[in-house]
């Protein structure tokens, strides 16, 4: 009999963690859904200034062009011949997304137009140039 009472007392002393785990999983799902995922091109560039700059929505393809005319996408350097293929791949992931070119002040116009042409050849016509506000 004594052993029976001791086992019953141990059962009553345990804490049920199921409701706490439910709350933790709901909070985790909430934070994952509401998190802002920022895509970066991979390098920092000195963008030109413009007084008519406007924010752009639905940007999922960022292309950075450095002062030495290096092209960066998804945190890696790519060749100008591979720009079209990379834009096509990223555009297939989000067809409503736009392309934003972040060109440095010192970059060549030839490189910028090459990226612009590659984006249009990939079927993306919503292409913008990133600038700084004055």
GROMACS .gro file of N, CA and C in nm:
model
  402
    1UNK      N    1   0.081  -0.118   0.000
    1UNK     CA    2   0.000   0.000   0.000
    1UNK      C    3   0.086   0.125   0.000
    2UNK      N    4   0.194   0.117   0.077
    2UNK     CA    5   0.282   0.232   0.088
    2UNK      C    6   0.341   0.264  -0.049
    3UNK      N    7   0.378   0.163  -0.122
    3UNK     CA    8   0.438   0.181  -0.253
    3UNK      C    9   0.337   0.244  -0.350
    4UNK      N   10   0.214   0.210  -0.341
    4UNK     CA   11   0.109   0.265  -0.423
    4UNK      C   12   0.092   0.415  -0.398
    5UNK      N   13   0.097   0.456  -0.275
    5UNK     CA   14   0.084   0.599  -0.240
    5UNK      C   15   0.203   0.679  -0.290
    6UNK      N   16   0.321   0.620  -0.284
    6UNK     CA   17   0.441   0.689  -0.329
    6UNK      C   18   0.439   0.709  -0.481
    7UNK      N   19   0.395   0.612  -0.557
    7UNK     CA   20   0.385   0.624  -0.702
    7UNK      C   21   0.280   0.726  -0.741
    8UNK      N   22   0.170   0.731  -0.669
    8UNK     CA   23   0.065   0.829  -0.698
    8UNK      C   24   0.115   0.970  -0.668
    9UNK      N   25   0.194   0.989  -0.564
    9UNK     CA   26   0.248   1.121  -0.530
    9UNK      C   27   0.346   1.168  -0.637
   10UNK      N   28   0.425   1.076  -0.693
   10UNK     CA   29   0.520   1.113  -0.798
   10UNK      C   30   0.448   1.153  -0.926
   11UNK      N   31   0.339   1.087  -0.959
   11UNK     CA   32   0.260   1.122  -1.077
   11UNK      C   33   0.199   1.260  -1.063
   12UNK      N   34   0.155   1.296  -0.945
   12UNK     CA   35   0.095   1.427  -0.923
   12UNK      C   36   0.200   1.538  -0.925
   13UNK      N   37   0.324   1.509  -0.895
   13UNK     CA   38   0.429   1.610  -0.887
   13UNK      C   39   0.487   1.646  -1.023
   14UNK      N   40   0.462   1.569  -1.127
   14UNK     CA   41   0.518   1.597  -1.259
   14UNK      C   42   0.443   1.712  -1.325
   15UNK      N   43   0.516   1.789  -1.403
   15UNK     CA   44   0.458   1.903  -1.475
   15UNK      C   45   0.439   1.863  -1.621
   16UNK      N   46   0.323   1.895  -1.674
   16UNK     CA   47   0.293   1.865  -1.814
   16UNK      C   48   0.347   1.979  -1.900
   17UNK      N   49   0.444   1.949  -1.986
   17UNK     CA   50   0.510   2.052  -2.069
   17UNK      C   51   0.446   2.069  -2.206
   18UNK      N   52   0.345   1.994  -2.237
   18UNK     CA   53   0.282   2.001  -2.369
   18UNK      C   54   0.227   2.140  -2.402
   19UNK      N   55   0.153   2.206  -2.313
   19UNK     CA   56   0.104   2.341  -2.348
   19UNK      C   57   0.217   2.442  -2.371
   20UNK      N   58   0.325   2.430  -2.293
   20UNK     CA   59   0.437   2.521  -2.312
   20UNK      C   60   0.504   2.497  -2.448
   21UNK      N   61   0.518   2.373  -2.488
   21UNK     CA   62   0.577   2.343  -2.619
   21UNK      C   63   0.487   2.393  -2.731
   22UNK      N   64   0.357   2.383  -2.714
   22UNK     CA   65   0.265   2.437  -2.815
   22UNK      C   66   0.284   2.587  -2.832
   23UNK      N   67   0.297   2.658  -2.721
   23UNK     CA   68   0.316   2.803  -2.728
   23UNK      C   69   0.449   2.837  -2.794
   24UNK      N   70   0.553   2.763  -2.763
   24UNK     CA   71   0.685   2.788  -2.822
   24UNK      C   72   0.681   2.764  -2.973
   25UNK      N   73   0.617   2.659  -3.018
   25UNK     CA   74   0.608   2.633  -3.162
   25UNK      C   75   0.524   2.738  -3.233
   26UNK      N   76   0.418   2.784  -3.171
   26UNK     CA   77   0.336   2.890  -3.232
   26UNK      C   78   0.417   3.018  -3.244
   27UNK      N   79   0.495   3.051  -3.141
   27UNK     CA   80   0.580   3.171  -3.148
   27UNK      C   81   0.686   3.156  -3.256
   28UNK      N   82   0.744   3.038  -3.268
   28UNK     CA   83   0.845   3.014  -3.371
   28UNK      C   84   0.785   3.033  -3.510
   29UNK      N   85   0.668   2.977  -3.532
   29UNK     CA   86   0.602   2.994  -3.662
   29UNK      C   87   0.570   3.140  -3.688
   30UNK      N   88   0.525   3.212  -3.587
   30UNK     CA   89   0.494   3.354  -3.601
   30UNK      C   90   0.618   3.433  -3.644
   31UNK      N   91   0.731   3.409  -3.579
   31UNK     CA   92   0.852   3.483  -3.611
   31UNK      C   93   0.908   3.447  -3.749
   32UNK      N   94   0.893   3.323  -3.789
   32UNK     CA   95   0.939   3.284  -3.922
   32UNK      C   96   0.854   3.349  -4.029
   33UNK      N   97   0.723   3.351  -4.010
   33UNK     CA   98   0.633   3.409  -4.110
   33UNK      C   99   0.651   3.560  -4.120
   34UNK      N  100   0.671   3.627  -4.008
   34UNK     CA  101   0.679   3.773  -4.010
   34UNK      C  102   0.821   3.826  -4.033
   35UNK      N  103   0.919   3.738  -4.040
   35UNK     CA  104   1.057   3.783  -4.060
   35UNK      C  105   1.073   3.845  -4.198
   36UNK      N  106   1.153   3.946  -4.203
   36UNK     CA  107   1.182   4.013  -4.330
   36UNK      C  108   1.312   3.957  -4.384
   37UNK      N  109   1.304   3.896  -4.500
   37UNK     CA  110   1.423   3.838  -4.560
   37UNK      C  111   1.478   3.937  -4.661
   38UNK      N  112   1.593   3.992  -4.632
   38UNK     CA  113   1.655   4.093  -4.719
   38UNK      C  114   1.759   4.024  -4.804
   39UNK      N  115   1.747   4.043  -4.932
   39UNK     CA  116   1.846   3.987  -5.023
   39UNK      C  117   1.952   4.093  -5.050
   40UNK      N  118   2.074   4.049  -5.053
   40UNK     CA  119   2.185   4.138  -5.078
   40UNK      C  120   2.257   4.092  -5.203
   41UNK      N  121   2.315   4.187  -5.272
   41UNK     CA  122   2.389   4.154  -5.393
   41UNK      C  123   2.526   4.095  -5.359
   42UNK      N  124   2.586   4.138  -5.250
   42UNK     CA  125   2.713   4.082  -5.209
   42UNK      C  126   2.821   4.183  -5.183
   43UNK      N  127   2.810   4.303  -5.236
   43UNK     CA  128   2.910   4.407  -5.214
   43UNK      C  129   2.840   4.540  -5.191
   44UNK      N  130   2.911   4.632  -5.128
   44UNK     CA  131   2.861   4.768  -5.110
   44UNK      C  132   2.913   4.855  -5.225
   45UNK      N  133   2.825   4.936  -5.280
   45UNK     CA  134   2.864   5.025  -5.388
   45UNK      C  135   2.822   5.167  -5.353
   46UNK      N  136   2.893   5.264  -5.409
   46UNK     CA  137   2.858   5.406  -5.394
   46UNK      C  138   2.764   5.443  -5.507
   47UNK      N  139   2.636   5.444  -5.476
   47UNK     CA  140   2.536   5.470  -5.579
   47UNK      C  141   2.526   5.619  -5.608
   48UNK      N  142   2.487   5.654  -5.730
   48UNK     CA  143   2.470   5.795  -5.764
   48UNK      C  144   2.348   5.853  -5.693
   49UNK      N  145   2.346   5.985  -5.678
   49UNK     CA  146   2.235   6.053  -5.612
   49UNK      C  147   2.131   6.095  -5.714
   50UNK      N  148   2.004   6.094  -5.671
   50UNK     CA  149   1.895   6.138  -5.756
   50UNK      C  150   1.786   6.200  -5.669
   51UNK      N  151   1.734   6.314  -5.712
   51UNK     CA  152   1.630   6.382  -5.633
   51UNK      C  153   1.492   6.320  -5.658
   52UNK      N  154   1.476   6.243  -5.763
   52UNK     CA  155   1.346   6.183  -5.795
   52UNK      C  156   1.340   6.034  -5.761
   53UNK      N  157   1.426   5.988  -5.673
   53UNK     CA  158   1.430   5.846  -5.637
   53UNK      C  159   1.301   5.804  -5.567
   54UNK      N  160   1.254   5.684  -5.601
   54UNK     CA  161   1.133   5.629  -5.541
   54UNK      C  162   1.162   5.486  -5.496
   55UNK      N  163   1.103   5.446  -5.384
   55UNK     CA  164   1.124   5.307  -5.339
   55UNK      C  165   1.057   5.209  -5.434
   56UNK      N  166   1.115   5.091  -5.447
   56UNK     CA  167   1.067   4.989  -5.540
   56UNK      C  168   1.016   4.869  -5.460
   57UNK      N  169   0.896   4.822  -5.494
   57UNK     CA  170   0.838   4.705  -5.429
   57UNK      C  171   0.867   4.580  -5.512
   58UNK      N  172   0.855   4.464  -5.449
   58UNK     CA  173   0.873   4.334  -5.515
   58UNK      C  174   1.008   4.318  -5.582
   59UNK      N  175   1.112   4.356  -5.512
   59UNK     CA  176   1.247   4.339  -5.566
   59UNK      C  177   1.302   4.206  -5.515
   60UNK      N  178   1.334   4.117  -5.607
   60UNK     CA  179   1.394   3.993  -5.564
   60UNK      C  180   1.526   3.963  -5.635
   61UNK      N  181   1.562   4.046  -5.731
   61UNK     CA  182   1.687   4.024  -5.802
   61UNK      C  183   1.771   4.151  -5.791
   62UNK      N  184   1.880   4.143  -5.715
   62UNK     CA  185   1.971   4.255  -5.701
   62UNK      C  186   2.101   4.223  -5.773
   63UNK      N  187   2.144   4.317  -5.854
   63UNK     CA  188   2.269   4.302  -5.927
   63UNK      C  189   2.356   4.421  -5.890
   64UNK      N  190   2.474   4.396  -5.835
   64UNK     CA  191   2.565   4.503  -5.795
   64UNK      C  192   2.681   4.508  -5.893
   65UNK      N  193   2.718   4.630  -5.932
   65UNK     CA  194   2.833   4.652  -6.020
   65UNK      C  195   2.930   4.742  -5.945
   66UNK      N  196   3.050   4.693  -5.920
   66UNK     CA  197   3.148   4.768  -5.842
   66UNK      C  198   3.220   4.871  -5.929
   67UNK      N  199   3.306   4.948  -5.865
   67UNK     CA  200   3.383   5.050  -5.936
   67UNK      C  201   3.479   4.988  -6.036
   68UNK      N  202   3.518   4.863  -6.014
   68UNK     CA  203   3.608   4.793  -6.106
   68UNK      C  204   3.530   4.708  -6.206
   69UNK      N  205   3.400   4.732  -6.219
   69UNK     CA  206   3.311   4.665  -6.313
   69UNK      C  207   3.295   4.515  -6.287
   70UNK      N  208   3.307   4.475  -6.161
   70UNK     CA  209   3.276   4.337  -6.123
   70UNK      C  210   3.125   4.328  -6.100
   71UNK      N  211   3.064   4.219  -6.142
   71UNK     CA  212   2.921   4.199  -6.126
   71UNK      C  213   2.898   4.097  -6.016
   72UNK      N  214   2.814   4.133  -5.918
   72UNK     CA  215   2.786   4.048  -5.805
   72UNK      C  216   2.637   4.020  -5.795
   73UNK      N  217   2.601   3.893  -5.775
   73UNK     CA  218   2.464   3.851  -5.750
   73UNK      C  219   2.466   3.740  -5.646
   74UNK      N  220   2.374   3.744  -5.552
   74UNK     CA  221   2.363   3.640  -5.449
   74UNK      C  222   2.496   3.617  -5.377
   75UNK      N  223   2.562   3.722  -5.340
   75UNK     CA  224   2.688   3.717  -5.265
   75UNK      C  225   2.801   3.644  -5.336
   76UNK      N  226   2.798   3.645  -5.468
   76UNK     CA  227   2.909   3.585  -5.543
   76UNK      C  228   2.933   3.666  -5.670
   77UNK      N  229   3.057   3.666  -5.711
   77UNK     CA  230   3.097   3.737  -5.832
   77UNK      C  231   3.064   3.650  -5.952
   78UNK      N  232   3.006   3.711  -6.055
   78UNK     CA  233   2.972   3.635  -6.175
   78UNK      C  234   3.025   3.707  -6.299
   79UNK      N  235   3.039   3.633  -6.405
   79UNK     CA  236   3.084   3.687  -6.532
   79UNK      C  237   2.965   3.752  -6.603
   80UNK      N  238   2.994   3.849  -6.688
   80UNK     CA  239   2.889   3.919  -6.759
   80UNK      C  240   2.809   3.824  -6.848
   81UNK      N  241   2.872   3.717  -6.894
   81UNK     CA  242   2.801   3.619  -6.978
   81UNK      C  243   2.705   3.533  -6.898
   82UNK      N  244   2.720   3.527  -6.767
   82UNK     CA  245   2.634   3.445  -6.683
   82UNK      C  246   2.520   3.524  -6.619
   83UNK      N  247   2.513   3.652  -6.646
   83UNK     CA  248   2.410   3.737  -6.585
   83UNK      C  249   2.271   3.692  -6.629
   84UNK      N  250   2.254   3.668  -6.758
   84UNK     CA  251   2.123   3.629  -6.810
   84UNK      C  252   2.073   3.500  -6.744
   85UNK      N  253   2.157   3.401  -6.737
   85UNK     CA  254   2.117   3.273  -6.677
   85UNK      C  255   2.080   3.288  -6.530
   86UNK      N  256   2.156   3.369  -6.457
   86UNK     CA  257   2.126   3.391  -6.315
   86UNK      C  258   1.996   3.467  -6.297
   87UNK      N  259   1.971   3.566  -6.382
   87UNK     CA  260   1.846   3.641  -6.372
   87UNK      C  261   1.728   3.551  -6.408
   88UNK      N  262   1.743   3.466  -6.510
   88UNK     CA  263   1.636   3.373  -6.546
   88UNK      C  264   1.604   3.279  -6.430
   89UNK      N  265   1.708   3.230  -6.363
   89UNK     CA  266   1.688   3.138  -6.251
   89UNK      C  267   1.615   3.208  -6.136
   90UNK      N  268   1.659   3.328  -6.100
   90UNK     CA  269   1.596   3.401  -5.991
   90UNK      C  270   1.455   3.448  -6.027
   91UNK      N  271   1.435   3.482  -6.154
   91UNK     CA  272   1.303   3.526  -6.198
   91UNK      C  273   1.204   3.409  -6.199
   92UNK      N  274   1.253   3.288  -6.224
   92UNK     CA  275   1.166   3.171  -6.221
   92UNK      C  276   1.116   3.144  -6.079
   93UNK      N  277   1.196   3.178  -5.978
   93UNK     CA  278   1.156   3.160  -5.839
   93UNK      C  279   1.044   3.256  -5.800
   94UNK      N  280   1.047   3.380  -5.855
   94UNK     CA  281   0.946   3.481  -5.825
   94UNK      C  282   0.917   3.559  -5.952
   95UNK      N  283   0.820   3.517  -6.032
   95UNK     CA  284   0.793   3.583  -6.160
   95UNK      C  285   0.746   3.726  -6.149
   96UNK      N  286   0.693   3.767  -6.034
   96UNK     CA  287   0.646   3.904  -6.017
   96UNK      C  288   0.757   3.998  -5.969
   97UNK      N  289   0.874   3.946  -5.945
   97UNK     CA  290   0.984   4.026  -5.893
   97UNK      C  291   1.046   4.114  -5.998
   98UNK      N  292   1.120   4.213  -5.952
   98UNK     CA  293   1.186   4.309  -6.039
   98UNK      C  294   1.337   4.298  -6.022
   99UNK      N  295   1.409   4.355  -6.118
   99UNK     CA  296   1.555   4.359  -6.114
   99UNK      C  297   1.597   4.501  -6.076
  100UNK      N  298   1.686   4.511  -5.980
  100UNK     CA  299   1.743   4.641  -5.943
  100UNK      C  300   1.894   4.632  -5.961
  101UNK      N  301   1.946   4.724  -6.039
  101UNK     CA  302   2.090   4.731  -6.064
  101UNK      C  303   2.149   4.835  -5.970
  102UNK      N  304   2.244   4.792  -5.887
  102UNK     CA  305   2.314   4.882  -5.796
  102UNK      C  306   2.452   4.908  -5.854
  103UNK      N  307   2.462   5.012  -5.934
  103UNK     CA  308   2.588   5.043  -6.002
  103UNK      C  309   2.665   5.147  -5.924
  104UNK      N  310   2.794   5.127  -5.912
  104UNK     CA  311   2.882   5.223  -5.846
  104UNK      C  312   2.897   5.347  -5.933
  105UNK      N  313   2.929   5.460  -5.869
  105UNK     CA  314   2.952   5.585  -5.943
  105UNK      C  315   3.063   5.571  -6.046
  106UNK      N  316   3.161   5.489  -6.018
  106UNK     CA  317   3.279   5.476  -6.104
  106UNK      C  318   3.266   5.363  -6.207
  107UNK      N  319   3.156   5.292  -6.210
  107UNK     CA  320   3.142   5.181  -6.304
  107UNK      C  321   3.117   5.231  -6.446
  108UNK      N  322   3.150   5.145  -6.543
  108UNK     CA  323   3.132   5.180  -6.684
  108UNK      C  324   2.986   5.169  -6.725
  109UNK      N  325   2.947   5.255  -6.816
  109UNK     CA  326   2.812   5.247  -6.872
  109UNK      C  327   2.796   5.119  -6.952
  110UNK      N  328   2.905   5.072  -7.013
  110UNK     CA  329   2.901   4.949  -7.091
  110UNK      C  330   2.859   4.830  -7.005
  111UNK      N  331   2.912   4.822  -6.884
  111UNK     CA  332   2.877   4.712  -6.795
  111UNK      C  333   2.731   4.722  -6.751
  112UNK      N  334   2.687   4.844  -6.719
  112UNK     CA  335   2.549   4.864  -6.675
  112UNK      C  336   2.451   4.827  -6.787
  113UNK      N  337   2.479   4.871  -6.907
  113UNK     CA  338   2.390   4.838  -7.018
  113UNK      C  339   2.395   4.689  -7.052
  114UNK      N  340   2.510   4.625  -7.031
  114UNK     CA  341   2.520   4.481  -7.052
  114UNK      C  342   2.430   4.405  -6.956
  115UNK      N  343   2.426   4.448  -6.830
  115UNK     CA  344   2.338   4.385  -6.731
  115UNK      C  345   2.192   4.413  -6.765
  116UNK      N  346   2.163   4.536  -6.807
  116UNK     CA  347   2.026   4.573  -6.846
  116UNK      C  348   1.979   4.488  -6.964
  117UNK      N  349   2.064   4.474  -7.065
  117UNK     CA  350   2.030   4.391  -7.180
  117UNK      C  351   2.009   4.244  -7.141
  118UNK      N  352   2.093   4.194  -7.051
  118UNK     CA  353   2.080   4.055  -7.007
  118UNK      C  354   1.948   4.034  -6.934
  119UNK      N  355   1.906   4.132  -6.855
  119UNK     CA  356   1.778   4.121  -6.784
  119UNK      C  357   1.662   4.119  -6.882
  120UNK      N  358   1.669   4.204  -6.983
  120UNK     CA  359   1.560   4.207  -7.082
  120UNK      C  360   1.561   4.081  -7.168
  121UNK      N  361   1.677   4.027  -7.200
  121UNK     CA  362   1.684   3.902  -7.275
  121UNK      C  363   1.629   3.786  -7.192
  122UNK      N  364   1.639   3.799  -7.058
  122UNK     CA  365   1.586   3.696  -6.969
  122UNK      C  366   1.435   3.708  -6.953
  123UNK      N  367   1.376   3.811  -7.011
  123UNK     CA  368   1.231   3.828  -7.004
  123UNK      C  369   1.184   3.916  -6.890
  124UNK      N  370   1.276   3.986  -6.825
  124UNK     CA  371   1.238   4.077  -6.716
  124UNK      C  372   1.248   4.220  -6.768
  125UNK      N  373   1.133   4.287  -6.772
  125UNK     CA  374   1.130   4.423  -6.825
  125UNK      C  375   1.113   4.527  -6.714
  126UNK      N  376   1.093   4.482  -6.592
  126UNK     CA  377   1.084   4.572  -6.476
  126UNK      C  378   1.223   4.585  -6.416
  127UNK      N  379   1.305   4.669  -6.476
  127UNK     CA  380   1.443   4.688  -6.435
  127UNK      C  381   1.464   4.832  -6.389
  128UNK      N  382   1.528   4.850  -6.275
  128UNK     CA  383   1.552   4.985  -6.221
  128UNK      C  384   1.697   5.000  -6.183
  129UNK      N  385   1.739   5.124  -6.171
  129UNK     CA  386   1.874   5.157  -6.124
  129UNK      C  387   1.863   5.215  -5.984
  130UNK      N  388   1.933   5.158  -5.890
  130UNK     CA  389   1.930   5.204  -5.751
  130UNK      C  390   2.012   5.331  -5.736
  131UNK      N  391   1.953   5.429  -5.667
  131UNK     CA  392   2.021   5.556  -5.641
  131UNK      C  393   2.008   5.592  -5.494
  132UNK      N  394   2.083   5.693  -5.453
  132UNK     CA  395   2.075   5.749  -5.319
  132UNK      C  396   1.987   5.872  -5.323
  133UNK      N  397   1.915   5.899  -5.214
  133UNK     CA  398   1.836   6.021  -5.204
  133UNK      C  399   1.929   6.140  -5.181
  134UNK      N  400   1.893   6.253  -5.239
  134UNK     CA  401   1.973   6.376  -5.217
  134UNK      C  402   1.942   6.434  -5.083
   0.00000   0.00000   0.00000
